């Protein structure tokens, strides 16, 4: 899959304030004084209240600048709509207590009929909880495209494409975790010009590439040795990676990897295929963290040109290494960095599919299981933990952006978070795990970020747990307020209290 590299801003970037519409002299903002009284009297006018984001920003889970239209909607080229909050809706419960009691009484009657002794519930059982678990769904309703309205004659409406059964863009009801689409989402086409949710329309306009299949089918080996930068530039990009990317991710063990990079740069013809893929992914990630002016000054080439070059080289290097059938930690590290490197240029729906490949590879290697219980060396245990949680967290974030609650987290596993240690504490052949620090380390920022990846969420309520009502009930029993208090205290005591405000 060849991904073009336009200068597309990050989805969460709020730097496009200069693009905000609605502030020109001829806009509705300028004419607002003439309509204040009418707006107050007209019940159909939507009032933007403090703290209420527009629909697109709510669905994308990014900060809204509250302008009319906001900068995110201007960038996406869609209408900026503010929808008043809906009144709380009573949710359908999956395991009502009343139904359980009724079932138990039915079974008691059957036992009595067959003369079997048992301890009865008794007649004075009180129903205290009508239900504990919400009905599961695989996609959040905002991301489901409703069916197109049919014409009165039963055929497709005007201007619609005739399709065969199975081509309708809706989630089939037989999907085990899909609940009924709320009727208010299936609007008449006369009420809404658009088909589908605002978030899908925004993605369609922001990312014009059709995505394509990840890599070409039957991709052939092609040497990418000549695509490497010069030895000096390799070290420059590596240093940029160490400064800008490594403190955030802590995906690799820096001292060990640096030795491998030095050896590889001395003879690029002899570098292993897995390390070569990782090198190109590092170049790509380093460049994504640099401004256009920095890249031009350092490499005398445009940022977009180099991004495209190293994106394609990283992709080819992964194909050369047969990464989808080679269980190798270095290759999966390279693939994760590659997907992160193209993240800002690719539709999140496509990205979620690409991270799914990484999650499947990780499951094949057993990364979702903690390596310490299998007697692995501490070095490999930590490398596996760092890789799994960075991948799972990335997959979970993309799941939020695309409306899916089936993510790497929802499929279970017992992999622990990495230790709070410095890279110098970890040695390649040590047999005993290092003692975690109580206080600031190189891992502190990465760990505080990964704590959010591990926290409970909708994706932990689904998938295998649906077959285990007890486990689901236990998860559902967590009260949000209580959890947030504990979680805040944990972050404060474990990480934040050791931060020095004088050192940003």
GROMACS .gro file of C-alpha atoms in nm:
model
  504
    1UNK     CA    1   0.000   0.000   0.000
    2UNK     CA    2   0.160   0.322  -0.114
    3UNK     CA    3   0.053   0.605   0.112
    4UNK     CA    4   0.092   0.959  -0.016
    5UNK     CA    5   0.239   1.204   0.227
    6UNK     CA    6   0.062   1.542   0.213
    7UNK     CA    7   0.121   1.799   0.481
    8UNK     CA    8  -0.180   1.684   0.679
    9UNK     CA    9  -0.197   1.810   1.037
   10UNK     CA   10  -0.246   1.574   1.327
   11UNK     CA   11  -0.610   1.510   1.401
   12UNK     CA   12  -0.573   1.650   1.748
   13UNK     CA   13  -0.378   1.956   1.645
   14UNK     CA   14  -0.541   2.283   1.731
   15UNK     CA   15  -0.295   2.498   1.540
   16UNK     CA   16  -0.527   2.571   1.252
   17UNK     CA   17  -0.698   2.859   1.424
   18UNK     CA   18  -0.620   3.081   1.129
   19UNK     CA   19  -0.856   2.867   0.921
   20UNK     CA   20  -1.156   2.940   1.137
   21UNK     CA   21  -1.450   3.062   0.938
   22UNK     CA   22  -1.737   3.270   1.066
   23UNK     CA   23  -1.518   3.565   1.167
   24UNK     CA   24  -1.516   3.759   0.843
   25UNK     CA   25  -1.717   4.082   0.819
   26UNK     CA   26  -1.981   3.915   0.601
   27UNK     CA   27  -2.023   3.610   0.822
   28UNK     CA   28  -2.305   3.522   1.056
   29UNK     CA   29  -2.082   3.626   1.345
   30UNK     CA   30  -2.066   3.982   1.216
   31UNK     CA   31  -2.439   3.993   1.160
   32UNK     CA   32  -2.519   3.842   1.498
   33UNK     CA   33  -2.623   4.168   1.674
   34UNK     CA   34  -2.917   4.205   1.434
   35UNK     CA   35  -3.049   3.862   1.524
   36UNK     CA   36  -3.002   3.837   1.901
   37UNK     CA   37  -3.366   3.896   1.985
   38UNK     CA   38  -3.488   3.663   1.713
   39UNK     CA   39  -3.248   3.391   1.824
   40UNK     CA   40  -3.375   3.412   2.179
   41UNK     CA   41  -3.733   3.369   2.064
   42UNK     CA   42  -3.671   3.097   1.807
   43UNK     CA   43  -3.673   2.754   1.979
   44UNK     CA   44  -3.509   2.591   1.674
   45UNK     CA   45  -3.186   2.789   1.716
   46UNK     CA   46  -2.916   2.581   1.882
   47UNK     CA   47  -2.734   2.769   2.153
   48UNK     CA   48  -2.367   2.689   2.205
   49UNK     CA   49  -2.320   2.658   2.578
   50UNK     CA   50  -1.993   2.667   2.761
   51UNK     CA   51  -1.817   2.333   2.759
   52UNK     CA   52  -2.037   2.185   2.485
   53UNK     CA   53  -1.830   2.076   2.186
   54UNK     CA   54  -1.960   2.038   1.834
   55UNK     CA   55  -2.072   1.697   1.712
   56UNK     CA   56  -1.760   1.620   1.509
   57UNK     CA   57  -1.518   1.708   1.793
   58UNK     CA   58  -1.722   1.497   2.036
   59UNK     CA   59  -1.711   1.196   1.806
   60UNK     CA   60  -1.339   1.236   1.731
   61UNK     CA   61  -1.269   1.297   2.103
   62UNK     CA   62  -1.059   1.608   2.037
   63UNK     CA   63  -1.070   1.957   2.185
   64UNK     CA   64  -1.321   2.195   2.025
   65UNK     CA   65  -1.232   2.565   2.018
   66UNK     CA   66  -1.607   2.654   2.040
   67UNK     CA   67  -1.587   2.883   1.736
   68UNK     CA   68  -1.871   2.880   1.483
   69UNK     CA   69  -1.758   2.688   1.280
   70UNK     CA   70  -1.469   2.543   1.481
   71UNK     CA   71  -1.124   2.498   1.328
   72UNK     CA   72  -1.150   2.114   1.322
   73UNK     CA   73  -1.470   2.125   1.114
   74UNK     CA   74  -1.315   2.384   0.881
   75UNK     CA   75  -1.013   2.157   0.824
   76UNK     CA   76  -1.240   1.857   0.766
   77UNK     CA   77  -1.461   2.055   0.528
   78UNK     CA   78  -1.785   1.959   0.699
   79UNK     CA   79  -2.071   2.148   0.859
   80UNK     CA   80  -2.005   2.241   1.222
   81UNK     CA   81  -2.312   2.121   1.409
   82UNK     CA   82  -2.386   2.157   1.778
   83UNK     CA   83  -2.639   1.904   1.897
   84UNK     CA   84  -2.805   1.965   2.236
   85UNK     CA   85  -2.733   1.685   2.483
   86UNK     CA   86  -2.998   1.415   2.475
   87UNK     CA   87  -3.188   1.335   2.796
   88UNK     CA   88  -3.054   1.028   2.973
   89UNK     CA   89  -3.192   0.716   2.816
   90UNK     CA   90  -3.272   0.404   3.011
   91UNK     CA   91  -3.052   0.129   2.877
   92UNK     CA   92  -3.152  -0.227   2.818
   93UNK     CA   93  -3.004  -0.458   3.079
   94UNK     CA   94  -2.856  -0.791   2.983
   95UNK     CA   95  -2.894  -0.988   3.304
   96UNK     CA   96  -3.194  -0.852   3.500
   97UNK     CA   97  -3.205  -0.977   3.857
   98UNK     CA   98  -3.580  -1.031   3.834
   99UNK     CA   99  -3.533  -1.272   3.542
  100UNK     CA  100  -3.269  -1.462   3.737
  101UNK     CA  101  -3.497  -1.499   4.037
  102UNK     CA  102  -3.784  -1.614   3.815
  103UNK     CA  103  -3.559  -1.872   3.654
  104UNK     CA  104  -3.441  -1.997   3.993
  105UNK     CA  105  -3.798  -2.037   4.113
  106UNK     CA  106  -3.878  -2.235   3.798
  107UNK     CA  107  -3.581  -2.465   3.862
  108UNK     CA  108  -3.681  -2.503   4.227
  109UNK     CA  109  -4.027  -2.618   4.117
  110UNK     CA  110  -3.870  -2.878   3.888
  111UNK     CA  111  -3.645  -3.001   4.169
  112UNK     CA  112  -3.941  -3.028   4.405
  113UNK     CA  113  -4.140  -3.226   4.148
  114UNK     CA  114  -3.855  -3.476   4.127
  115UNK     CA  115  -3.814  -3.509   4.502
  116UNK     CA  116  -3.468  -3.354   4.516
  117UNK     CA  117  -3.372  -3.174   4.836
  118UNK     CA  118  -3.231  -2.823   4.804
  119UNK     CA  119  -3.211  -2.493   4.991
  120UNK     CA  120  -3.492  -2.274   4.865
  121UNK     CA  121  -3.464  -1.900   4.804
  122UNK     CA  122  -3.774  -1.845   5.017
  123UNK     CA  123  -4.067  -1.615   4.948
  124UNK     CA  124  -3.912  -1.294   5.085
  125UNK     CA  125  -3.639  -1.239   4.823
  126UNK     CA  126  -3.618  -0.868   4.733
  127UNK     CA  127  -3.518  -0.744   4.390
  128UNK     CA  128  -3.258  -0.474   4.454
  129UNK     CA  129  -3.095  -0.450   4.114
  130UNK     CA  130  -3.299  -0.468   3.795
  131UNK     CA  131  -2.988  -0.531   3.586
  132UNK     CA  132  -2.612  -0.505   3.594
  133UNK     CA  133  -2.469  -0.518   3.246
  134UNK     CA  134  -2.547  -0.311   2.943
  135UNK     CA  135  -2.625  -0.483   2.618
  136UNK     CA  136  -2.299  -0.519   2.428
  137UNK     CA  137  -2.239  -0.363   2.092
  138UNK     CA  138  -1.952  -0.390   1.851
  139UNK     CA  139  -1.980  -0.041   1.704
  140UNK     CA  140  -2.085   0.279   1.872
  141UNK     CA  141  -2.409   0.399   1.716
  142UNK     CA  142  -2.261   0.726   1.592
  143UNK     CA  143  -2.034   0.533   1.357
  144UNK     CA  144  -2.304   0.315   1.199
  145UNK     CA  145  -2.420   0.424   0.858
  146UNK     CA  146  -2.800   0.389   0.832
  147UNK     CA  147  -2.958   0.229   0.525
  148UNK     CA  148  -3.044   0.452   0.235
  149UNK     CA  149  -3.416   0.520   0.208
  150UNK     CA  150  -3.596   0.320  -0.055
  151UNK     CA  151  -3.833   0.478  -0.302
  152UNK     CA  152  -4.210   0.423  -0.262
  153UNK     CA  153  -4.197   0.170  -0.544
  154UNK     CA  154  -3.963  -0.045  -0.343
  155UNK     CA  155  -3.654   0.019  -0.552
  156UNK     CA  156  -3.357   0.245  -0.481
  157UNK     CA  157  -3.425   0.616  -0.447
  158UNK     CA  158  -3.320   0.875  -0.702
  159UNK     CA  159  -2.949   0.889  -0.761
  160UNK     CA  160  -2.880   0.577  -0.555
  161UNK     CA  161  -2.663   0.292  -0.672
  162UNK     CA  162  -2.835  -0.041  -0.728
  163UNK     CA  163  -2.653  -0.306  -0.528
  164UNK     CA  164  -2.690  -0.672  -0.462
  165UNK     CA  165  -2.783  -0.819  -0.123
  166UNK     CA  166  -2.494  -0.797   0.121
  167UNK     CA  167  -2.360  -0.468  -0.012
  168UNK     CA  168  -2.565  -0.245   0.217
  169UNK     CA  169  -2.330  -0.049   0.446
  170UNK     CA  170  -2.483  -0.152   0.776
  171UNK     CA  171  -2.376  -0.389   1.050
  172UNK     CA  172  -2.568  -0.718   1.022
  173UNK     CA  173  -2.793  -0.793   1.318
  174UNK     CA  174  -2.651  -1.139   1.349
  175UNK     CA  175  -2.324  -0.990   1.470
  176UNK     CA  176  -2.308  -1.118   1.830
  177UNK     CA  177  -2.232  -0.784   1.995
  178UNK     CA  178  -2.438  -0.552   1.775
  179UNK     CA  179  -2.745  -0.394   1.926
  180UNK     CA  180  -3.037  -0.243   1.743
  181UNK     CA  181  -2.956   0.086   1.572
  182UNK     CA  182  -3.160   0.357   1.751
  183UNK     CA  183  -3.448   0.473   1.535
  184UNK     CA  184  -3.346   0.836   1.571
  185UNK     CA  185  -3.025   0.756   1.383
  186UNK     CA  186  -3.208   0.624   1.077
  187UNK     CA  187  -3.326   0.960   0.953
  188UNK     CA  188  -3.529   1.038   0.645
  189UNK     CA  189  -3.310   1.157   0.360
  190UNK     CA  190  -3.523   1.471   0.342
  191UNK     CA  191  -3.412   1.559   0.695
  192UNK     CA  192  -3.042   1.501   0.632
  193UNK     CA  193  -2.854   1.543   0.308
  194UNK     CA  194  -2.573   1.324   0.429
  195UNK     CA  195  -2.579   0.947   0.467
  196UNK     CA  196  -2.398   0.817   0.770
  197UNK     CA  197  -2.248   0.994   1.066
  198UNK     CA  198  -2.057   1.320   1.071
  199UNK     CA  199  -1.740   1.142   1.174
  200UNK     CA  200  -1.744   0.912   0.871
  201UNK     CA  201  -1.816   1.205   0.640
  202UNK     CA  202  -1.527   1.398   0.790
  203UNK     CA  203  -1.289   1.107   0.742
  204UNK     CA  204  -1.407   1.065   0.382
  205UNK     CA  205  -1.320   1.428   0.308
  206UNK     CA  206  -0.997   1.444   0.510
  207UNK     CA  207  -0.845   1.127   0.363
  208UNK     CA  208  -0.908   1.101  -0.011
  209UNK     CA  209  -0.697   0.787  -0.063
  210UNK     CA  210  -0.908   0.473  -0.091
  211UNK     CA  211  -0.671   0.293   0.147
  212UNK     CA  212  -0.612  -0.011  -0.071
  213UNK     CA  213  -0.496  -0.348   0.051
  214UNK     CA  214  -0.206  -0.345   0.298
  215UNK     CA  215   0.085  -0.417   0.068
  216UNK     CA  216   0.056  -0.575  -0.273
  217UNK     CA  217  -0.057  -0.936  -0.302
  218UNK     CA  218   0.241  -1.149  -0.391
  219UNK     CA  219   0.482  -0.864  -0.323
  220UNK     CA  220   0.831  -0.945  -0.450
  221UNK     CA  221   1.162  -0.893  -0.275
  222UNK     CA  222   1.328  -0.568  -0.377
  223UNK     CA  223   1.651  -0.452  -0.222
  224UNK     CA  224   1.624  -0.123  -0.032
  225UNK     CA  225   1.989  -0.098   0.066
  226UNK     CA  226   2.038   0.205  -0.159
  227UNK     CA  227   1.747   0.381   0.014
  228UNK     CA  228   1.934   0.425   0.342
  229UNK     CA  229   2.066   0.774   0.418
  230UNK     CA  230   2.437   0.833   0.460
  231UNK     CA  231   2.607   0.710   0.778
  232UNK     CA  232   2.612   1.065   0.920
  233UNK     CA  233   2.242   1.110   0.850
  234UNK     CA  234   2.161   0.772   1.005
  235UNK     CA  235   2.310   0.892   1.333
  236UNK     CA  236   2.136   1.228   1.301
  237UNK     CA  237   1.798   1.059   1.257
  238UNK     CA  238   1.876   0.817   1.538
  239UNK     CA  239   1.955   1.109   1.771
  240UNK     CA  240   1.632   1.282   1.674
  241UNK     CA  241   1.447   0.960   1.749
  242UNK     CA  242   1.616   0.941   2.090
  243UNK     CA  243   1.522   1.302   2.169
  244UNK     CA  244   1.166   1.315   2.034
  245UNK     CA  245   1.023   0.962   2.013
  246UNK     CA  246   1.203   0.738   2.259
  247UNK     CA  247   1.101   0.923   2.580
  248UNK     CA  248   0.736   0.903   2.477
  249UNK     CA  249   0.721   0.538   2.368
  250UNK     CA  250   1.018   0.362   2.533
  251UNK     CA  251   0.951   0.084   2.286
  252UNK     CA  252   1.308  -0.044   2.264
  253UNK     CA  253   1.610  -0.086   2.490
  254UNK     CA  254   1.825   0.206   2.376
  255UNK     CA  255   2.179   0.086   2.466
  256UNK     CA  256   2.133  -0.252   2.298
  257UNK     CA  257   1.967  -0.111   1.988
  258UNK     CA  258   2.230   0.160   1.949
  259UNK     CA  259   2.506  -0.100   1.931
  260UNK     CA  260   2.312  -0.283   1.660
  261UNK     CA  261   2.261   0.040   1.462
  262UNK     CA  262   2.632   0.129   1.480
  263UNK     CA  263   2.726  -0.216   1.353
  264UNK     CA  264   2.465  -0.201   1.078
  265UNK     CA  265   2.569   0.146   0.954
  266UNK     CA  266   2.925   0.021   0.905
  267UNK     CA  267   2.806  -0.237   0.652
  268UNK     CA  268   2.449  -0.191   0.532
  269UNK     CA  269   2.489  -0.479   0.285
  270UNK     CA  270   2.508  -0.724   0.576
  271UNK     CA  271   2.226  -0.589   0.794
  272UNK     CA  272   1.952  -0.838   0.881
  273UNK     CA  273   1.613  -0.789   0.717
  274UNK     CA  274   1.434  -0.736   1.048
  275UNK     CA  275   1.681  -0.470   1.163
  276UNK     CA  276   1.667  -0.303   0.822
  277UNK     CA  277   1.289  -0.269   0.856
  278UNK     CA  278   1.333  -0.122   1.203
  279UNK     CA  279   1.590   0.129   1.073
  280UNK     CA  280   1.354   0.263   0.807
  281UNK     CA  281   1.072   0.283   1.061
  282UNK     CA  282   1.301   0.485   1.291
  283UNK     CA  283   1.389   0.723   1.005
  284UNK     CA  284   1.018   0.766   0.933
  285UNK     CA  285   0.926   0.833   1.296
  286UNK     CA  286   1.212   1.078   1.343
  287UNK     CA  287   1.100   1.278   1.040
  288UNK     CA  288   0.737   1.291   1.156
  289UNK     CA  289   0.857   1.472   1.471
  290UNK     CA  290   1.046   1.740   1.276
  291UNK     CA  291   0.927   2.067   1.126
  292UNK     CA  292   0.965   2.139   0.754
  293UNK     CA  293   1.237   2.396   0.818
  294UNK     CA  294   1.441   2.155   1.032
  295UNK     CA  295   1.430   1.882   0.769
  296UNK     CA  296   1.529   2.120   0.490
  297UNK     CA  297   1.820   2.262   0.689
  298UNK     CA  298   1.952   1.923   0.800
  299UNK     CA  299   1.897   1.708   0.490
  300UNK     CA  300   1.854   1.964   0.211
  301UNK     CA  301   1.532   1.794   0.100
  302UNK     CA  302   1.164   1.860   0.155
  303UNK     CA  303   0.999   1.688   0.446
  304UNK     CA  304   0.720   1.539   0.230
  305UNK     CA  305   0.975   1.390  -0.011
  306UNK     CA  306   1.171   1.218   0.265
  307UNK     CA  307   0.856   1.101   0.442
  308UNK     CA  308   0.732   0.938   0.123
  309UNK     CA  309   1.071   0.785   0.053
  310UNK     CA  310   1.114   0.623   0.395
  311UNK     CA  311   0.750   0.520   0.420
  312UNK     CA  312   0.781   0.320   0.098
  313UNK     CA  313   1.122   0.184   0.196
  314UNK     CA  314   0.992   0.074   0.539
  315UNK     CA  315   0.697  -0.098   0.374
  316UNK     CA  316   0.922  -0.279   0.125
  317UNK     CA  317   1.164  -0.378   0.401
  318UNK     CA  318   0.874  -0.534   0.594
  319UNK     CA  319   0.771  -0.725   0.282
  320UNK     CA  320   1.130  -0.838   0.229
  321UNK     CA  321   1.141  -0.973   0.585
  322UNK     CA  322   0.807  -1.156   0.539
  323UNK     CA  323   0.691  -0.992   0.860
  324UNK     CA  324   0.340  -1.141   0.856
  325UNK     CA  325   0.471  -1.494   0.887
  326UNK     CA  326   0.792  -1.434   1.081
  327UNK     CA  327   0.751  -1.428   1.462
  328UNK     CA  328   1.017  -1.170   1.544
  329UNK     CA  329   1.005  -0.894   1.808
  330UNK     CA  330   1.223  -0.660   1.603
  331UNK     CA  331   0.994  -0.696   1.302
  332UNK     CA  332   0.684  -0.622   1.509
  333UNK     CA  333   0.858  -0.320   1.660
  334UNK     CA  334   0.930  -0.203   1.306
  335UNK     CA  335   0.570  -0.259   1.197
  336UNK     CA  336   0.432  -0.069   1.497
  337UNK     CA  337   0.662   0.229   1.432
  338UNK     CA  338   0.568   0.216   1.063
  339UNK     CA  339   0.195   0.236   1.143
  340UNK     CA  340   0.258   0.519   1.389
  341UNK     CA  341   0.465   0.698   1.127
  342UNK     CA  342   0.183   0.696   0.869
  343UNK     CA  343  -0.093   0.760   1.124
  344UNK     CA  344  -0.145   1.129   1.045
  345UNK     CA  345  -0.175   1.064   0.671
  346UNK     CA  346  -0.410   0.764   0.668
  347UNK     CA  347  -0.782   0.731   0.738
  348UNK     CA  348  -0.831   0.604   1.098
  349UNK     CA  349  -1.062   0.330   0.968
  350UNK     CA  350  -0.778   0.198   0.753
  351UNK     CA  351  -0.531   0.242   1.039
  352UNK     CA  352  -0.749   0.033   1.270
  353UNK     CA  353  -0.733  -0.253   1.020
  354UNK     CA  354  -0.355  -0.216   0.992
  355UNK     CA  355  -0.305  -0.224   1.370
  356UNK     CA  356  -0.525  -0.534   1.372
  357UNK     CA  357  -0.251  -0.710   1.174
  358UNK     CA  358  -0.004  -0.615   1.446
  359UNK     CA  359  -0.237  -0.738   1.720
  360UNK     CA  360  -0.276  -1.074   1.545
  361UNK     CA  361   0.102  -1.106   1.512
  362UNK     CA  362   0.141  -1.022   1.880
  363UNK     CA  363  -0.113  -1.287   1.978
  364UNK     CA  364   0.073  -1.542   1.768
  365UNK     CA  365   0.388  -1.460   1.962
  366UNK     CA  366   0.199  -1.468   2.290
  367UNK     CA  367   0.281  -1.109   2.379
  368UNK     CA  368  -0.054  -1.070   2.555
  369UNK     CA  369   0.075  -1.322   2.811
  370UNK     CA  370   0.335  -1.206   3.059
  371UNK     CA  371   0.672  -1.359   2.976
  372UNK     CA  372   0.789  -1.381   3.340
  373UNK     CA  373   0.560  -1.679   3.406
  374UNK     CA  374   0.727  -1.873   3.123
  375UNK     CA  375   1.080  -1.838   3.255
  376UNK     CA  376   1.206  -1.592   2.992
  377UNK     CA  377   1.504  -1.371   3.064
  378UNK     CA  378   1.409  -1.036   3.223
  379UNK     CA  379   1.541  -0.849   2.918
  380UNK     CA  380   1.301  -1.028   2.683
  381UNK     CA  381   1.017  -1.000   2.935
  382UNK     CA  382   1.055  -0.621   2.941
  383UNK     CA  383   1.086  -0.593   2.563
  384UNK     CA  384   0.766  -0.795   2.522
  385UNK     CA  385   0.581  -0.584   2.776
  386UNK     CA  386   0.686  -0.258   2.614
  387UNK     CA  387   0.588  -0.381   2.269
  388UNK     CA  388   0.252  -0.525   2.372
  389UNK     CA  389   0.129  -0.223   2.565
  390UNK     CA  390   0.240   0.029   2.303
  391UNK     CA  391   0.062  -0.177   2.036
  392UNK     CA  392  -0.248  -0.239   2.248
  393UNK     CA  393  -0.273   0.127   2.346
  394UNK     CA  394  -0.240   0.242   1.985
  395UNK     CA  395  -0.502  -0.009   1.874
  396UNK     CA  396  -0.735   0.098   2.154
  397UNK     CA  397  -0.708   0.468   2.064
  398UNK     CA  398  -0.788   0.393   1.699
  399UNK     CA  399  -1.080   0.182   1.819
  400UNK     CA  400  -1.215   0.488   1.998
  401UNK     CA  401  -1.173   0.698   1.684
  402UNK     CA  402  -1.355   0.447   1.463
  403UNK     CA  403  -1.627   0.340   1.706
  404UNK     CA  404  -1.510  -0.015   1.774
  405UNK     CA  405  -1.509  -0.168   2.120
  406UNK     CA  406  -1.341  -0.489   2.007
  407UNK     CA  407  -0.971  -0.411   2.050
  408UNK     CA  408  -0.651  -0.577   2.165
  409UNK     CA  409  -0.754  -0.507   2.525
  410UNK     CA  410  -1.093  -0.677   2.493
  411UNK     CA  411  -0.938  -1.010   2.396
  412UNK     CA  412  -0.793  -1.074   2.739
  413UNK     CA  413  -0.437  -1.146   2.846
  414UNK     CA  414  -0.227  -1.106   3.157
  415UNK     CA  415   0.074  -0.911   3.033
  416UNK     CA  416   0.193  -0.670   3.301
  417UNK     CA  417   0.307  -0.314   3.247
  418UNK     CA  418   0.683  -0.261   3.202
  419UNK     CA  419   0.891  -0.198   3.513
  420UNK     CA  420   0.969   0.156   3.627
  421UNK     CA  421   1.341   0.129   3.552
  422UNK     CA  422   1.611   0.297   3.348
  423UNK     CA  423   1.756   0.122   3.045
  424UNK     CA  424   2.089   0.098   3.229
  425UNK     CA  425   1.921  -0.130   3.487
  426UNK     CA  426   1.835  -0.387   3.223
  427UNK     CA  427   2.104  -0.623   3.094
  428UNK     CA  428   2.078  -0.860   2.800
  429UNK     CA  429   2.181  -1.182   2.976
  430UNK     CA  430   2.083  -1.105   3.337
  431UNK     CA  431   1.882  -1.382   3.502
  432UNK     CA  432   1.723  -1.173   3.777
  433UNK     CA  433   1.475  -0.895   3.707
  434UNK     CA  434   1.588  -0.547   3.815
  435UNK     CA  435   1.421  -0.384   4.114
  436UNK     CA  436   1.170  -0.117   4.006
  437UNK     CA  437   1.243   0.237   4.119
  438UNK     CA  438   1.017   0.445   4.339
  439UNK     CA  439   1.060   0.778   4.174
  440UNK     CA  440   1.144   0.929   3.835
  441UNK     CA  441   1.304   0.712   3.568
  442UNK     CA  442   1.333   0.713   3.189
  443UNK     CA  443   1.014   0.507   3.182
  444UNK     CA  444   0.803   0.745   3.392
  445UNK     CA  445   0.630   0.935   3.112
  446UNK     CA  446   0.578   0.624   2.899
  447UNK     CA  447   0.437   0.433   3.196
  448UNK     CA  448   0.196   0.709   3.292
  449UNK     CA  449   0.072   0.704   2.931
  450UNK     CA  450   0.043   0.325   2.925
  451UNK     CA  451  -0.160   0.332   3.248
  452UNK     CA  452  -0.441   0.487   3.045
  453UNK     CA  453  -0.409   0.211   2.785
  454UNK     CA  454  -0.463  -0.048   3.056
  455UNK     CA  455  -0.756   0.121   3.232
  456UNK     CA  456  -1.110  -0.017   3.213
  457UNK     CA  457  -1.331   0.088   2.925
  458UNK     CA  458  -1.610  -0.028   2.696
  459UNK     CA  459  -1.375  -0.267   2.519
  460UNK     CA  460  -1.314  -0.455   2.845
  461UNK     CA  461  -1.686  -0.524   2.875
  462UNK     CA  462  -1.711  -0.714   2.549
  463UNK     CA  463  -1.583  -1.013   2.354
  464UNK     CA  464  -1.483  -1.324   2.557
  465UNK     CA  465  -1.636  -1.181   2.873
  466UNK     CA  466  -1.981  -1.196   2.714
  467UNK     CA  467  -1.969  -1.572   2.771
  468UNK     CA  468  -1.889  -1.519   3.140
  469UNK     CA  469  -2.174  -1.332   3.310
  470UNK     CA  470  -1.995  -1.331   3.645
  471UNK     CA  471  -1.688  -1.162   3.501
  472UNK     CA  472  -1.903  -0.910   3.317
  473UNK     CA  473  -2.101  -0.834   3.630
  474UNK     CA  474  -1.781  -0.781   3.827
  475UNK     CA  475  -1.651  -0.539   3.567
  476UNK     CA  476  -1.981  -0.355   3.546
  477UNK     CA  477  -1.988  -0.323   3.924
  478UNK     CA  478  -1.701  -0.075   3.915
  479UNK     CA  479  -1.838   0.270   3.979
  480UNK     CA  480  -1.684   0.534   3.759
  481UNK     CA  481  -1.642   0.796   4.030
  482UNK     CA  482  -1.473   0.557   4.270
  483UNK     CA  483  -1.244   0.429   3.999
  484UNK     CA  484  -1.145   0.778   3.893
  485UNK     CA  485  -1.056   0.869   4.250
  486UNK     CA  486  -0.837   0.560   4.287
  487UNK     CA  487  -0.683   0.606   3.945
  488UNK     CA  488  -0.600   0.972   4.011
  489UNK     CA  489  -0.444   0.886   4.347
  490UNK     CA  490  -0.242   0.606   4.186
  491UNK     CA  491  -0.101   0.833   3.914
  492UNK     CA  492  -0.024   1.105   4.166
  493UNK     CA  493   0.153   0.875   4.413
  494UNK     CA  494   0.335   0.666   4.152
  495UNK     CA  495   0.444   0.928   3.899
  496UNK     CA  496   0.327   1.287   3.926
  497UNK     CA  497   0.449   1.373   4.274
  498UNK     CA  498   0.805   1.304   4.160
  499UNK     CA  499   0.787   1.552   3.872
  500UNK     CA  500   0.977   1.876   3.909
  501UNK     CA  501   0.767   2.172   3.782
  502UNK     CA  502   1.092   2.359   3.718
  503UNK     CA  503   1.187   2.099   3.457
  504UNK     CA  504   0.904   2.085   3.200
   0.00000   0.00000   0.00000
